[in-house]
C-alpha positions as protocol buffer text, in pm:
chain_id: "A"
residue {
  index: 1
  type: UNK
  ca { x: 10014 y: 7634 z: 12597 }
}
residue {
  index: 2
  type: UNK
  ca { x: 10356 y: 7769 z: 12684 }
}
residue {
  index: 3
  type: UNK
  ca { x: 10396 y: 8146 z: 12671 }
}
residue {
  index: 4
  type: UNK
  ca { x: 10652 y: 8305 z: 12439 }
}
residue {
  index: 5
  type: UNK
  ca { x: 10811 y: 8640 z: 12507 }
}
residue {
  index: 6
  type: UNK
  ca { x: 10862 y: 8876 z: 12212 }
}
residue {
  index: 7
  type: UNK
  ca { x: 11221 y: 8903 z: 12333 }
}
residue {
  index: 8
  type: UNK
  ca { x: 11272 y: 8529 z: 12364 }
}
residue {
  index: 9
  type: UNK
  ca { x: 11137 y: 8373 z: 12042 }
}
residue {
  index: 10
  type: UNK
  ca { x: 11139 y: 7999 z: 11993 }
}
residue {
  index: 11
  type: UNK
  ca { x: 11139 y: 7812 z: 11665 }
}
residue {
  index: 12
  type: UNK
  ca { x: 11003 y: 7464 z: 11718 }
}
residue {
  index: 13
  type: UNK
  ca { x: 11186 y: 7183 z: 11541 }
}
residue {
  index: 14
  type: UNK
  ca { x: 10908 y: 6983 z: 11383 }
}
residue {
  index: 15
  type: UNK
  ca { x: 10993 y: 6643 z: 11235 }
}
residue {
  index: 16
  type: UNK
  ca { x: 11045 y: 6695 z: 10859 }
}
residue {
  index: 17
  type: UNK
  ca { x: 10758 y: 6462 z: 10770 }
}
residue {
  index: 18
  type: UNK
  ca { x: 10515 y: 6644 z: 10999 }
}
residue {
  index: 19
  type: UNK
  ca { x: 10630 y: 6988 z: 10880 }
}
residue {
  index: 20
  type: UNK
  ca { x: 10588 y: 6887 z: 10517 }
}
residue {
  index: 21
  type: UNK
  ca { x: 10235 y: 6765 z: 10587 }
}
residue {
  index: 22
  type: UNK
  ca { x: 10140 y: 7067 z: 10800 }
}
residue {
  index: 23
  type: UNK
  ca { x: 10257 y: 7317 z: 10541 }
}
residue {
  index: 24
  type: UNK
  ca { x: 10173 y: 7133 z: 10223 }
}
residue {
  index: 25
  type: UNK
  ca { x: 10080 y: 7432 z: 10000 }
}
residue {
  index: 26
  type: UNK
  ca { x: 9786 y: 7243 z: 9848 }
}
residue {
  index: 27
  type: UNK
  ca { x: 9632 y: 7210 z: 10195 }
}
residue {
  index: 28
  type: UNK
  ca { x: 9646 y: 7586 z: 10253 }
}
residue {
  index: 29
  type: UNK
  ca { x: 9544 y: 7689 z: 9904 }
}
residue {
  index: 30
  type: UNK
  ca { x: 9167 y: 7726 z: 9945 }
}
residue {
  index: 31
  type: UNK
  ca { x: 9170 y: 7924 z: 10269 }
}
residue {
  index: 32
  type: UNK
  ca { x: 9446 y: 8162 z: 10156 }
}
residue {
  index: 33
  type: UNK
  ca { x: 9293 y: 8210 z: 9811 }
}
residue {
  index: 34
  type: UNK
  ca { x: 8957 y: 8299 z: 9965 }
}
residue {
  index: 35
  type: UNK
  ca { x: 9113 y: 8551 z: 10203 }
}
residue {
  index: 36
  type: UNK
  ca { x: 9329 y: 8703 z: 9927 }
}
residue {
  index: 37
  type: UNK
  ca { x: 9040 y: 8756 z: 9689 }
}
residue {
  index: 38
  type: UNK
  ca { x: 8805 y: 8882 z: 9959 }
}
residue {
  index: 39
  type: UNK
  ca { x: 9054 y: 9143 z: 10083 }
}
residue {
  index: 40
  type: UNK
  ca { x: 9198 y: 9209 z: 9735 }
}
residue {
  index: 41
  type: UNK
  ca { x: 9559 y: 9156 z: 9835 }
}
residue {
  index: 42
  type: UNK
  ca { x: 9833 y: 8911 z: 9746 }
}
residue {
  index: 43
  type: UNK
  ca { x: 9883 y: 8640 z: 10011 }
}
residue {
  index: 44
  type: UNK
  ca { x: 10148 y: 8373 z: 10056 }
}
residue {
  index: 45
  type: UNK
  ca { x: 10253 y: 8110 z: 10309 }
}
residue {
  index: 46
  type: UNK
  ca { x: 10622 y: 8112 z: 10408 }
}
residue {
  index: 47
  type: UNK
  ca { x: 10859 y: 7913 z: 10623 }
}
residue {
  index: 48
  type: UNK
  ca { x: 11015 y: 8074 z: 10932 }
}
residue {
  index: 49
  type: UNK
  ca { x: 11288 y: 8229 z: 10715 }
}
residue {
  index: 50
  type: UNK
  ca { x: 11040 y: 8399 z: 10484 }
}
residue {
  index: 51
  type: UNK
  ca { x: 11078 y: 8164 z: 10185 }
}
residue {
  index: 52
  type: UNK
  ca { x: 10754 y: 8115 z: 9994 }
}
residue {
  index: 53
  type: UNK
  ca { x: 10583 y: 7778 z: 10035 }
}
residue {
  index: 54
  type: UNK
  ca { x: 10384 y: 7731 z: 9718 }
}
residue {
  index: 55
  type: UNK
  ca { x: 10239 y: 8004 z: 9500 }
}
residue {
  index: 56
  type: UNK
  ca { x: 10132 y: 8359 z: 9578 }
}
residue {
  index: 57
  type: UNK
  ca { x: 9753 y: 8381 z: 9589 }
}
residue {
  index: 58
  type: UNK
  ca { x: 9579 y: 8666 z: 9405 }
}
residue {
  index: 59
  type: UNK
  ca { x: 9902 y: 8843 z: 9300 }
}
residue {
  index: 60
  type: UNK
  ca { x: 9852 y: 9216 z: 9253 }
}
residue {
  index: 61
  type: UNK
  ca { x: 9901 y: 9392 z: 8915 }
}
residue {
  index: 62
  type: UNK
  ca { x: 10227 y: 9586 z: 8966 }
}
residue {
  index: 63
  type: UNK
  ca { x: 10390 y: 9295 z: 9152 }
}
residue {
  index: 64
  type: UNK
  ca { x: 10286 y: 9056 z: 8874 }
}
residue {
  index: 65
  type: UNK
  ca { x: 10418 y: 9289 z: 8603 }
}
residue {
  index: 66
  type: UNK
  ca { x: 10753 y: 9318 z: 8779 }
}
residue {
  index: 67
  type: UNK
  ca { x: 10778 y: 8944 z: 8842 }
}
residue {
  index: 68
  type: UNK
  ca { x: 10716 y: 8875 z: 8473 }
}
residue {
  index: 69
  type: UNK
  ca { x: 11016 y: 9096 z: 8393 }
}
residue {
  index: 70
  type: UNK
  ca { x: 11230 y: 8963 z: 8679 }
}
residue {
  index: 71
  type: UNK
  ca { x: 11102 y: 8629 z: 8810 }
}
residue {
  index: 72
  type: UNK
  ca { x: 11371 y: 8581 z: 9074 }
}
residue {
  index: 73
  type: UNK
  ca { x: 11391 y: 8779 z: 9396 }
}
residue {
  index: 74
  type: UNK
  ca { x: 11718 y: 8815 z: 9587 }
}
residue {
  index: 75
  type: UNK
  ca { x: 11542 y: 8882 z: 9916 }
}
residue {
  index: 76
  type: UNK
  ca { x: 11184 y: 8923 z: 10033 }
}
residue {
  index: 77
  type: UNK
  ca { x: 10948 y: 8776 z: 9774 }
}
residue {
  index: 78
  type: UNK
  ca { x: 10694 y: 9057 z: 9819 }
}
residue {
  index: 79
  type: UNK
  ca { x: 10944 y: 9342 z: 9781 }
}
residue {
  index: 80
  type: UNK
  ca { x: 11027 y: 9448 z: 9425 }
}
residue {
  index: 81
  type: UNK
  ca { x: 11303 y: 9698 z: 9500 }
}
residue {
  index: 82
  type: UNK
  ca { x: 11372 y: 9696 z: 9875 }
}
residue {
  index: 83
  type: UNK
  ca { x: 11525 y: 10021 z: 10004 }
}
residue {
  index: 84
  type: UNK
  ca { x: 11705 y: 9811 z: 10265 }
}
residue {
  index: 85
  type: UNK
  ca { x: 11728 y: 9431 z: 10289 }
}
residue {
  index: 86
  type: UNK
  ca { x: 11382 y: 9312 z: 10393 }
}
residue {
  index: 87
  type: UNK
  ca { x: 11337 y: 9020 z: 10630 }
}
residue {
  index: 88
  type: UNK
  ca { x: 10978 y: 9091 z: 10727 }
}
residue {
  index: 89
  type: UNK
  ca { x: 10880 y: 8736 z: 10827 }
}
residue {
  index: 90
  type: UNK
  ca { x: 11196 y: 8684 z: 11033 }
}
residue {
  index: 91
  type: UNK
  ca { x: 11139 y: 9024 z: 11196 }
}
residue {
  index: 92
  type: UNK
  ca { x: 10777 y: 8933 z: 11273 }
}
residue {
  index: 93
  type: UNK
  ca { x: 10892 y: 8608 z: 11435 }
}
residue {
  index: 94
  type: UNK
  ca { x: 11169 y: 8786 z: 11627 }
}
residue {
  index: 95
  type: UNK
  ca { x: 10929 y: 9051 z: 11761 }
}
residue {
  index: 96
  type: UNK
  ca { x: 10631 y: 8821 z: 11797 }
}
residue {
  index: 97
  type: UNK
  ca { x: 10407 y: 9068 z: 11618 }
}
residue {
  index: 98
  type: UNK
  ca { x: 10281 y: 9178 z: 11277 }
}
residue {
  index: 99
  type: UNK
  ca { x: 10538 y: 9376 z: 11076 }
}
residue {
  index: 100
  type: UNK
  ca { x: 10454 y: 9622 z: 10797 }
}
residue {
  index: 101
  type: UNK
  ca { x: 10704 y: 9705 z: 10522 }
}
residue {
  index: 102
  type: UNK
  ca { x: 10697 y: 9940 z: 10221 }
}
residue {
  index: 103
  type: UNK
  ca { x: 10950 y: 9879 z: 9943 }
}
residue {
  index: 104
  type: UNK
  ca { x: 11126 y: 10123 z: 9711 }
}
residue {
  index: 105
  type: UNK
  ca { x: 10844 y: 10111 z: 9458 }
}
residue {
  index: 106
  type: UNK
  ca { x: 10582 y: 10199 z: 9719 }
}
residue {
  index: 107
  type: UNK
  ca { x: 10428 y: 9854 z: 9756 }
}
residue {
  index: 108
  type: UNK
  ca { x: 10346 y: 9758 z: 10114 }
}
residue {
  index: 109
  type: UNK
  ca { x: 10291 y: 9423 z: 10280 }
}
residue {
  index: 110
  type: UNK
  ca { x: 10246 y: 9275 z: 10625 }
}
residue {
  index: 111
  type: UNK
  ca { x: 10425 y: 8972 z: 10766 }
}
residue {
  index: 112
  type: UNK
  ca { x: 10240 y: 8760 z: 11021 }
}
residue {
  index: 113
  type: UNK
  ca { x: 10409 y: 8506 z: 11254 }
}
residue {
  index: 114
  type: UNK
  ca { x: 10234 y: 8175 z: 11319 }
}
residue {
  index: 115
  type: UNK
  ca { x: 10258 y: 7985 z: 11647 }
}
residue {
  index: 116
  type: UNK
  ca { x: 10213 y: 7618 z: 11725 }
}
residue {
  index: 117
  type: UNK
  ca { x: 10208 y: 7517 z: 12092 }
}
residue {
  index: 118
  type: UNK
  ca { x: 10380 y: 7844 z: 12183 }
}
residue {
  index: 119
  type: UNK
  ca { x: 10659 y: 7811 z: 11926 }
}
residue {
  index: 120
  type: UNK
  ca { x: 10714 y: 7990 z: 11598 }
}
residue {
  index: 121
  type: UNK
  ca { x: 10680 y: 7763 z: 11296 }
}
residue {
  index: 122
  type: UNK
  ca { x: 10597 y: 7971 z: 10987 }
}
residue {
  index: 123
  type: UNK
  ca { x: 10465 y: 8298 z: 10854 }
}
residue {
  index: 124
  type: UNK
  ca { x: 10211 y: 8454 z: 10622 }
}
residue {
  index: 125
  type: UNK
  ca { x: 10252 y: 8761 z: 10403 }
}
residue {
  index: 126
  type: UNK
  ca { x: 9976 y: 8981 z: 10262 }
}
residue {
  index: 127
  type: UNK
  ca { x: 9985 y: 9295 z: 10053 }
}
residue {
  index: 128
  type: UNK
  ca { x: 10157 y: 9399 z: 9729 }
}
residue {
  index: 129
  type: UNK
  ca { x: 9945 y: 9715 z: 9754 }
}
residue {
  index: 130
  type: UNK
  ca { x: 10031 y: 10085 z: 9756 }
}
residue {
  index: 131
  type: UNK
  ca { x: 9986 y: 10243 z: 10098 }
}
residue {
  index: 132
  type: UNK
  ca { x: 9945 y: 10584 z: 9930 }
}
residue {
  index: 133
  type: UNK
  ca { x: 9890 y: 10713 z: 9578 }
}
residue {
  index: 134
  type: UNK
  ca { x: 10171 y: 10586 z: 9349 }
}
residue {
  index: 135
  type: UNK
  ca { x: 10466 y: 10822 z: 9302 }
}
residue {
  index: 136
  type: UNK
  ca { x: 10570 y: 10880 z: 8941 }
}
residue {
  index: 137
  type: UNK
  ca { x: 10945 y: 10916 z: 9005 }
}
residue {
  index: 138
  type: UNK
  ca { x: 10960 y: 10598 z: 9212 }
}
residue {
  index: 139
  type: UNK
  ca { x: 10783 y: 10405 z: 8940 }
}
residue {
  index: 140
  type: UNK
  ca { x: 11005 y: 10547 z: 8665 }
}
residue {
  index: 141
  type: UNK
  ca { x: 11318 y: 10437 z: 8851 }
}
residue {
  index: 142
  type: UNK
  ca { x: 11169 y: 10095 z: 8916 }
}
residue {
  index: 143
  type: UNK
  ca { x: 11064 y: 10057 z: 8553 }
}
residue {
  index: 144
  type: UNK
  ca { x: 11417 y: 10134 z: 8433 }
}
residue {
  index: 145
  type: UNK
  ca { x: 11572 y: 9886 z: 8675 }
}
residue {
  index: 146
  type: UNK
  ca { x: 11323 y: 9615 z: 8590 }
}
residue {
  index: 147
  type: UNK
  ca { x: 11331 y: 9675 z: 8215 }
}
residue {
  index: 148
  type: UNK
  ca { x: 10962 y: 9767 z: 8191 }
}
residue {
  index: 149
  type: UNK
  ca { x: 10825 y: 10062 z: 7987 }
}
residue {
  index: 150
  type: UNK
  ca { x: 10761 y: 10340 z: 8238 }
}
residue {
  index: 151
  type: UNK
  ca { x: 10422 y: 10427 z: 8089 }
}
residue {
  index: 152
  type: UNK
  ca { x: 10310 y: 10066 z: 8115 }
}
residue {
  index: 153
  type: UNK
  ca { x: 10409 y: 10047 z: 8482 }
}
residue {
  index: 154
  type: UNK
  ca { x: 10239 y: 10378 z: 8556 }
}
residue {
  index: 155
  type: UNK
  ca { x: 9912 y: 10273 z: 8391 }
}
residue {
  index: 156
  type: UNK
  ca { x: 9908 y: 9947 z: 8586 }
}
residue {
  index: 157
  type: UNK
  ca { x: 9995 y: 10126 z: 8912 }
}
residue {
  index: 158
  type: UNK
  ca { x: 9720 y: 10388 z: 8894 }
}
residue {
  index: 159
  type: UNK
  ca { x: 9469 y: 10110 z: 8840 }
}
residue {
  index: 160
  type: UNK
  ca { x: 9543 y: 9975 z: 9190 }
}
residue {
  index: 161
  type: UNK
  ca { x: 9346 y: 10116 z: 9480 }
}
residue {
  index: 162
  type: UNK
  ca { x: 9578 y: 10232 z: 9764 }
}
residue {
  index: 163
  type: UNK
  ca { x: 9532 y: 10067 z: 10104 }
}
residue {
  index: 164
  type: UNK
  ca { x: 9634 y: 10261 z: 10415 }
}
residue {
  index: 165
  type: UNK
  ca { x: 9889 y: 10107 z: 10651 }
}
residue {
  index: 166
  type: UNK
  ca { x: 9625 y: 10099 z: 10924 }
}
residue {
  index: 167
  type: UNK
  ca { x: 9388 y: 9901 z: 10703 }
}
residue {
  index: 168
  type: UNK
  ca { x: 9669 y: 9671 z: 10589 }
}
residue {
  index: 169
  type: UNK
  ca { x: 9761 y: 9606 z: 10953 }
}
residue {
  index: 170
  type: UNK
  ca { x: 9396 y: 9518 z: 11021 }
}
residue {
  index: 171
  type: UNK
  ca { x: 9410 y: 9272 z: 10732 }
}
residue {
  index: 172
  type: UNK
  ca { x: 9720 y: 9127 z: 10895 }
}
residue {
  index: 173
  type: UNK
  ca { x: 9534 y: 9078 z: 11222 }
}
residue {
  index: 174
  type: UNK
  ca { x: 9249 y: 8902 z: 11043 }
}
residue {
  index: 175
  type: UNK
  ca { x: 9494 y: 8685 z: 10849 }
}
residue {
  index: 176
  type: UNK
  ca { x: 9677 y: 8595 z: 11170 }
}
residue {
  index: 177
  type: UNK
  ca { x: 9353 y: 8485 z: 11338 }
}
residue {
  index: 178
  type: UNK
  ca { x: 9256 y: 8283 z: 11033 }
}
residue {
  index: 179
  type: UNK
  ca { x: 9603 y: 8131 z: 10993 }
}
residue {
  index: 180
  type: UNK
  ca { x: 9632 y: 8034 z: 11359 }
}
residue {
  index: 181
  type: UNK
  ca { x: 9288 y: 7870 z: 11362 }
}
residue {
  index: 182
  type: UNK
  ca { x: 9360 y: 7680 z: 11041 }
}
residue {
  index: 183
  type: UNK
  ca { x: 9704 y: 7570 z: 11161 }
}
residue {
  index: 184
  type: UNK
  ca { x: 9566 y: 7436 z: 11490 }
}
residue {
  index: 185
  type: UNK
  ca { x: 9285 y: 7255 z: 11309 }
}
residue {
  index: 186
  type: UNK
  ca { x: 9523 y: 7106 z: 11055 }
}
residue {
  index: 187
  type: UNK
  ca { x: 9767 y: 6997 z: 11326 }
}
residue {
  index: 188
  type: UNK
  ca { x: 9486 y: 6835 z: 11526 }
}
residue {
  index: 189
  type: UNK
  ca { x: 9359 y: 6640 z: 11226 }
}
residue {
  index: 190
  type: UNK
  ca { x: 9709 y: 6516 z: 11137 }
}
residue {
  index: 191
  type: UNK
  ca { x: 9788 y: 6409 z: 11494 }
}
residue {
  index: 192
  type: UNK
  ca { x: 9452 y: 6234 z: 11534 }
}
residue {
  index: 193
  type: UNK
  ca { x: 9498 y: 6051 z: 11204 }
}
residue {
  index: 194
  type: UNK
  ca { x: 9844 y: 5931 z: 11304 }
}
residue {
  index: 195
  type: UNK
  ca { x: 9717 y: 5815 z: 11643 }
}
residue {
  index: 196
  type: UNK
  ca { x: 9433 y: 5621 z: 11481 }
}
residue {
  index: 197
  type: UNK
  ca { x: 9677 y: 5459 z: 11240 }
}
residue {
  index: 198
  type: UNK
  ca { x: 9909 y: 5364 z: 11527 }
}
residue {
  index: 199
  type: UNK
  ca { x: 9620 y: 5219 z: 11729 }
}
residue {
  index: 200
  type: UNK
  ca { x: 9506 y: 5018 z: 11427 }
}
residue {
  index: 201
  type: UNK
  ca { x: 9851 y: 4869 z: 11383 }
}
residue {
  index: 202
  type: UNK
  ca { x: 9869 y: 4791 z: 11757 }
}
residue {
  index: 203
  type: UNK
  ca { x: 9536 y: 4605 z: 11749 }
}
residue {
  index: 204
  type: UNK
  ca { x: 9665 y: 4397 z: 11461 }
}
């Protein structure tokens, strides 16, 4: 496998048909759903630009409440009110490492880059959790901007158990190991299937 420097990232150009099959959200659903529910975080598959591929698995309460009020996100799908423009997946791919971000509401997530044959092809995000006890003023401002009753947002927020950044990073490492193993397995199965189909046609 070719090595990739964190300062010299590569984005492999997969044929559209192969990319679509590799990252078919239905194929990733079970493994991501299991991880999300086990670790009690929201998890999503993304392309190399950070755009969600399929649904978010196990969405967390405050994130879900905000998305009901404002379904569309102008930037990072996991950030509700980013303090600065968030490009966590692109940053993770650029640096070649897990990136942790906390938005203006106090919700944190990790972005994990995925490699295939030494090249960056996609990402995973996990989180939508508070990395410390929720702050009342932050939530009040967010509630006003999102058009949600402040008391409702506060009650939902205090029901979430905070997860430290260190623990969230550990979740990211586990998700990266799981994602890489699943991606390699999926790629191997697809390639083997295509080779068998080609050999069958050749014998005919």
